[in-house]
mmCIF file of C-alpha atoms and ligand atoms in Angstrom:
data_model
loop_
_atom_site.group_PDB
_atom_site.id
_atom_site.type_symbol
_atom_site.label_atom_id
_atom_site.label_comp_id
_atom_site.label_asym_id
_atom_site.label_seq_id
_atom_site.Cartn_x
_atom_site.Cartn_y
_atom_site.Cartn_z
ATOM 1 C CA MET A 67 11.739 -20.538 1.213
ATOM 2 C CA HIS A 68 13.666 -18.569 -1.409
ATOM 3 C CA MET A 69 11.834 -19.697 -4.522
ATOM 4 C CA LEU A 70 8.143 -19.840 -5.167
ATOM 5 C CA LYS A 71 5.891 -20.856 -8.017
ATOM 6 C CA ILE A 72 2.425 -19.395 -8.410
ATOM 7 C CA LYS A 73 0.519 -20.729 -11.390
ATOM 8 C CA ASP A 74 2.846 -20.242 -14.394
ATOM 9 C CA LYS A 75 5.273 -17.794 -12.755
ATOM 10 C CA GLU A 76 8.409 -18.186 -10.677
ATOM 11 C CA PHE A 77 9.290 -15.776 -7.914
ATOM 12 C CA THR A 78 12.316 -15.258 -5.677
ATOM 13 C CA LEU A 79 12.423 -13.927 -2.132
ATOM 14 C CA TYR A 80 12.810 -10.155 -2.126
ATOM 15 C CA LEU A 81 11.879 -8.789 1.324
ATOM 16 C CA SER A 82 12.025 -11.049 4.374
ATOM 17 C CA GLN A 83 9.555 -11.079 7.236
ATOM 18 C CA LYS A 84 12.224 -9.469 9.444
ATOM 19 C CA GLU A 85 12.850 -6.616 7.013
ATOM 20 C CA LEU A 86 9.123 -5.982 6.687
ATOM 21 C CA GLU A 87 8.594 -6.040 10.444
ATOM 22 C CA ARG A 88 11.452 -3.615 11.053
ATOM 23 C CA LYS A 89 10.206 -1.167 8.424
ATOM 24 C CA VAL A 90 6.575 -1.324 9.531
ATOM 25 C CA LYS A 91 7.631 -0.580 13.113
ATOM 26 C CA GLU A 92 9.706 2.393 11.919
ATOM 27 C CA LEU A 93 6.816 3.790 9.864
ATOM 28 C CA GLY A 94 4.428 3.305 12.779
ATOM 29 C CA GLU A 95 6.718 5.247 15.095
ATOM 30 C CA GLN A 96 7.061 8.079 12.594
ATOM 31 C CA ILE A 97 3.297 8.265 12.063
ATOM 32 C CA SER A 98 2.677 8.236 15.832
ATOM 33 C CA LYS A 99 5.062 11.170 16.209
ATOM 34 C CA ASP A 100 3.620 13.156 13.305
ATOM 35 C CA TYR A 101 0.013 12.701 14.452
ATOM 36 C CA GLN A 102 0.624 13.420 18.121
ATOM 37 C CA GLY A 103 -2.415 15.264 19.490
ATOM 38 C CA LYS A 104 -4.491 14.498 16.397
ATOM 39 C CA SER A 105 -6.952 11.721 15.735
ATOM 40 C CA PRO A 106 -6.666 10.848 12.073
ATOM 41 C CA ILE A 107 -8.978 8.789 9.946
ATOM 42 C CA VAL A 108 -7.034 6.060 8.205
ATOM 43 C CA LEU A 109 -8.263 4.862 4.835
ATOM 44 C CA GLY A 110 -6.918 1.422 4.088
ATOM 45 C CA VAL A 111 -6.957 0.494 0.425
ATOM 46 C CA LEU A 112 -8.271 -3.030 -0.115
ATOM 47 C CA ASN A 113 -7.422 -5.672 -1.025
ATOM 48 C CA GLY A 114 -3.648 -5.432 -1.276
ATOM 49 C CA ALA A 115 -2.959 -3.284 1.786
ATOM 50 C CA PHE A 116 -4.775 -5.485 4.277
ATOM 51 C CA MET A 117 -1.696 -7.096 5.814
ATOM 52 C CA PHE A 118 0.474 -3.985 5.836
ATOM 53 C CA LEU A 119 -2.428 -1.974 7.224
ATOM 54 C CA SER A 120 -3.083 -4.463 9.975
ATOM 55 C CA ASP A 121 0.571 -4.618 11.073
ATOM 56 C CA LEU A 122 1.094 -0.870 10.707
ATOM 57 C CA MET A 123 -1.970 0.074 12.740
ATOM 58 C CA LYS A 124 -0.713 -1.991 15.673
ATOM 59 C CA GLU A 125 2.377 0.248 15.736
ATOM 60 C CA VAL A 126 0.490 3.548 15.669
ATOM 61 C CA GLU A 127 -0.172 4.972 19.091
ATOM 62 C CA VAL A 128 -2.614 7.810 18.511
ATOM 63 C CA PRO A 129 -6.390 7.376 18.654
ATOM 64 C CA LEU A 130 -7.608 6.814 15.124
ATOM 65 C CA GLU A 131 -10.544 5.740 13.059
ATOM 66 C CA LEU A 132 -10.069 3.034 10.514
ATOM 67 C CA SER A 133 -12.035 2.768 7.330
ATOM 68 C CA PHE A 134 -11.669 0.591 4.234
ATOM 69 C CA ILE A 135 -11.922 1.649 0.635
ATOM 70 C CA LYS A 136 -11.410 -0.101 -2.648
ATOM 71 C CA ILE A 137 -10.095 0.821 -6.079
ATOM 72 C CA ALA A 138 -9.173 -1.508 -8.900
ATOM 73 C CA SER A 139 -6.936 -0.938 -11.907
ATOM 74 C CA TYR A 140 -5.041 -4.175 -12.378
ATOM 75 C CA SER A 141 -5.504 -7.621 -13.848
ATOM 76 C CA GLY A 142 -2.647 -10.105 -14.121
ATOM 77 C CA THR A 143 0.837 -8.575 -14.230
ATOM 78 C CA ASN A 144 0.213 -5.619 -16.531
ATOM 79 C CA SER A 145 -1.414 -2.353 -15.549
ATOM 80 C CA THR A 146 -4.461 -1.717 -17.662
ATOM 81 C CA GLY A 147 -3.922 1.974 -17.060
ATOM 82 C CA LYS A 148 -7.607 2.275 -16.301
ATOM 83 C CA VAL A 149 -8.625 3.574 -12.924
ATOM 84 C CA LYS A 150 -11.994 2.510 -11.633
ATOM 85 C CA GLU A 151 -14.142 4.189 -9.062
ATOM 86 C CA VAL A 152 -13.422 4.497 -5.368
ATOM 87 C CA ILE A 153 -15.779 2.376 -3.275
ATOM 88 C CA GLY A 154 -16.507 3.150 0.352
ATOM 89 C CA LEU A 155 -15.311 6.745 0.570
ATOM 90 C CA SER A 156 -17.800 8.705 2.667
ATOM 91 C CA GLU A 157 -18.187 12.344 3.615
ATOM 92 C CA ASP A 158 -16.879 11.526 7.083
ATOM 93 C CA VAL A 159 -13.431 12.660 5.999
ATOM 94 C CA LYS A 160 -14.500 16.322 5.813
ATOM 95 C CA GLY A 161 -12.313 18.397 8.135
ATOM 96 C CA ARG A 162 -10.347 15.312 9.231
ATOM 97 C CA HIS A 163 -6.690 14.416 9.027
ATOM 98 C CA VAL A 164 -6.710 11.630 6.458
ATOM 99 C CA LEU A 165 -3.994 9.029 6.153
ATOM 100 C CA ILE A 166 -4.272 6.776 3.107
ATOM 101 C CA VAL A 167 -2.560 3.402 3.482
ATOM 102 C CA GLU A 168 -1.699 1.599 0.255
ATOM 103 C CA ASP A 169 0.351 -1.501 -0.522
ATOM 104 C CA ILE A 170 2.144 -0.306 -3.634
ATOM 105 C CA VAL A 171 2.359 2.717 -5.890
ATOM 106 C CA ASP A 172 3.300 1.723 -9.425
ATOM 107 C CA THR A 173 2.284 4.218 -12.139
ATOM 108 C CA GLY A 174 0.682 6.337 -9.423
ATOM 109 C CA LEU A 175 -2.562 6.624 -11.370
ATOM 110 C CA SER A 176 -4.667 4.909 -8.709
ATOM 111 C CA MET A 177 -3.202 7.037 -5.941
ATOM 112 C CA THR A 178 -3.523 10.312 -7.860
ATOM 113 C CA HIS A 179 -7.155 9.510 -8.565
ATOM 114 C CA LEU A 180 -7.855 8.478 -4.992
ATOM 115 C CA LYS A 181 -6.141 11.571 -3.626
ATOM 116 C CA GLU A 182 -8.310 13.804 -5.815
ATOM 117 C CA MET A 183 -11.453 12.033 -4.626
ATOM 118 C CA VAL A 184 -10.441 12.517 -0.999
ATOM 119 C CA GLU A 185 -9.423 16.146 -1.570
ATOM 120 C CA ALA A 186 -12.887 16.852 -2.983
ATOM 121 C CA GLN A 187 -14.284 15.986 0.456
ATOM 122 C CA LYS A 188 -12.274 18.832 2.026
ATOM 123 C CA PRO A 189 -10.200 17.039 4.639
ATOM 124 C CA ALA A 190 -7.985 19.031 7.043
ATOM 125 C CA SER A 191 -4.937 17.237 5.627
ATOM 126 C CA ILE A 192 -4.017 14.231 3.484
ATOM 127 C CA ALA A 193 -0.975 12.030 3.812
ATOM 128 C CA ILE A 194 -0.098 8.820 2.013
ATOM 129 C CA ALA A 195 1.675 5.752 3.323
ATOM 130 C CA SER A 196 2.721 3.095 0.851
ATOM 131 C CA LEU A 197 4.726 0.025 1.747
ATOM 132 C CA LEU A 198 6.245 -0.139 -1.724
ATOM 133 C CA VAL A 199 6.903 2.448 -4.414
ATOM 134 C CA LYS A 200 8.216 1.838 -7.929
ATOM 135 C CA PRO A 201 9.783 5.262 -8.614
ATOM 136 C CA GLU A 202 10.723 4.437 -12.213
ATOM 137 C CA ALA A 203 7.147 3.487 -13.082
ATOM 138 C CA LEU A 204 5.571 6.709 -11.832
ATOM 139 C CA LYS A 205 3.704 8.467 -14.644
ATOM 140 C CA GLU A 206 3.304 11.730 -12.763
ATOM 141 C CA PRO A 207 5.089 12.950 -9.671
ATOM 142 C CA ILE A 208 3.219 12.215 -6.456
ATOM 143 C CA ASP A 209 4.270 12.883 -2.887
ATOM 144 C CA ILE A 210 4.258 9.765 -0.747
ATOM 145 C CA ASP A 211 4.739 10.837 2.852
ATOM 146 C CA TYR A 212 5.601 7.425 4.274
ATOM 147 C CA VAL A 213 7.439 5.018 1.997
ATOM 148 C CA GLY A 214 8.449 1.547 3.135
ATOM 149 C CA PHE A 215 10.710 0.553 0.258
ATOM 150 C CA ASP A 216 11.539 1.975 -3.153
ATOM 151 C CA ILE A 217 11.674 -1.042 -5.468
ATOM 152 C CA PRO A 218 12.526 -1.670 -9.139
ATOM 153 C CA THR A 219 9.779 -1.891 -11.749
ATOM 154 C CA LYS A 220 9.246 -5.629 -11.349
ATOM 155 C CA PHE A 221 6.123 -7.489 -10.322
ATOM 156 C CA VAL A 222 5.975 -8.534 -6.671
ATOM 157 C CA VAL A 223 3.665 -10.755 -4.609
ATOM 158 C CA GLY A 224 3.117 -11.576 -0.965
ATOM 159 C CA TYR A 225 2.280 -9.716 2.236
ATOM 160 C CA GLY A 226 -1.115 -8.763 0.863
ATOM 161 C CA LEU A 227 -0.141 -8.502 -2.798
ATOM 162 C CA ASP A 228 -1.468 -11.117 -5.181
ATOM 163 C CA TYR A 229 -0.752 -12.677 -8.500
ATOM 164 C CA ASP A 230 -4.109 -13.552 -10.036
ATOM 165 C CA GLY A 231 -5.644 -13.856 -6.596
ATOM 166 C CA PHE A 232 -2.888 -15.992 -5.045
ATOM 167 C CA GLY A 233 -0.007 -15.153 -2.722
ATOM 168 C CA ARG A 234 -1.673 -12.587 -0.472
ATOM 169 C CA ASN A 235 -1.126 -14.707 2.627
ATOM 170 C CA LEU A 236 2.671 -14.933 2.252
ATOM 171 C CA LYS A 237 4.583 -13.307 5.092
ATOM 172 C CA GLU A 238 7.421 -12.232 2.821
ATOM 173 C CA ILE A 239 7.508 -10.357 -0.476
ATOM 174 C CA TYR A 240 8.616 -12.161 -3.623
ATOM 175 C CA GLN A 241 9.745 -10.735 -6.929
ATOM 176 C CA LEU A 242 9.013 -12.123 -10.383
ATOM 177 C CA LYS A 243 12.062 -14.011 -11.652
HETATM 178 P P1 LIG B 374 -0.873 2.153 -10.112
HETATM 179 O O1 LIG B 374 -2.187 2.831 -10.319
HETATM 180 O O2 LIG B 374 0.063 2.900 -9.170
HETATM 181 O O3 LIG B 374 -0.204 1.810 -11.393
HETATM 182 O O4 LIG B 374 -1.165 0.748 -9.502
HETATM 183 C C1 LIG B 374 -1.430 0.547 -8.195
HETATM 184 C C2 LIG B 374 -2.061 -0.797 -7.993
HETATM 185 O O5 LIG B 374 -1.598 -1.766 -8.934
HETATM 186 C C3 LIG B 374 -1.670 -1.333 -6.643
HETATM 187 O O6 LIG B 374 -2.577 -0.940 -5.652
HETATM 188 C C4 LIG B 374 -1.671 -2.826 -6.875
HETATM 189 O O7 LIG B 374 -2.955 -3.327 -6.680
HETATM 190 C C5 LIG B 374 -1.312 -2.991 -8.326
HETATM 191 N N1 LIG B 374 0.122 -3.296 -8.502
HETATM 192 C C6 LIG B 374 1.076 -2.489 -8.986
HETATM 193 N N2 LIG B 374 2.270 -3.092 -9.009
HETATM 194 C C7 LIG B 374 2.069 -4.338 -8.519
HETATM 195 C C8 LIG B 374 2.942 -5.467 -8.253
HETATM 196 O O8 LIG B 374 4.160 -5.461 -8.490
HETATM 197 N N3 LIG B 374 2.343 -6.561 -7.715
HETATM 198 C C9 LIG B 374 1.017 -6.624 -7.437
HETATM 199 N N4 LIG B 374 0.570 -7.748 -6.911
HETATM 200 N N5 LIG B 374 0.176 -5.592 -7.665
HETATM 201 C C10 LIG B 374 0.703 -4.465 -8.190
#
């Protein structure tokens, strides 16, 4: 399927299941290497990262704890620029190696905010994994330790990412036409 319509919008295939699988495996191997001898706590950012997180975690071969958090800053296809609170972040991250897993970094505002909130809990280290990054949309520089794909500033859906609630279940990633 190379074309897709969700509600009023048309999308075209951008990243195939194969490409995603290959990249996720690669990231998993890198993370396993980097965290050898450590037992990190992984913070998966809901909702968008659920599919990436699930596939990525199966490729990571160090003992880890998995926790879910939630932030929201988007409605429809335009960033509202507003960052809401972080739900589900506990003090358990104190002194731990924290790995944040996100679906996409766009302006970077959500991630910057989240990183600050985690830093305030005094973890031993923080690293960020994001399947997708839109480098041209970044409002402030932010270090993403594990990047799946750098993509253009265009709206994408699938593999966890939604358009108005739909498309999260797609096994590929589609780009707005
Ligand atoms: P940021 O704070 O970096 O601008 O936005 C990050 C959040 O915006 C992501 O976690 C995601 O929920 C949403 N977002 C940004 N770009 C896209 C996109 O192209 N498609 C979808 N579905 N969500 C996006």
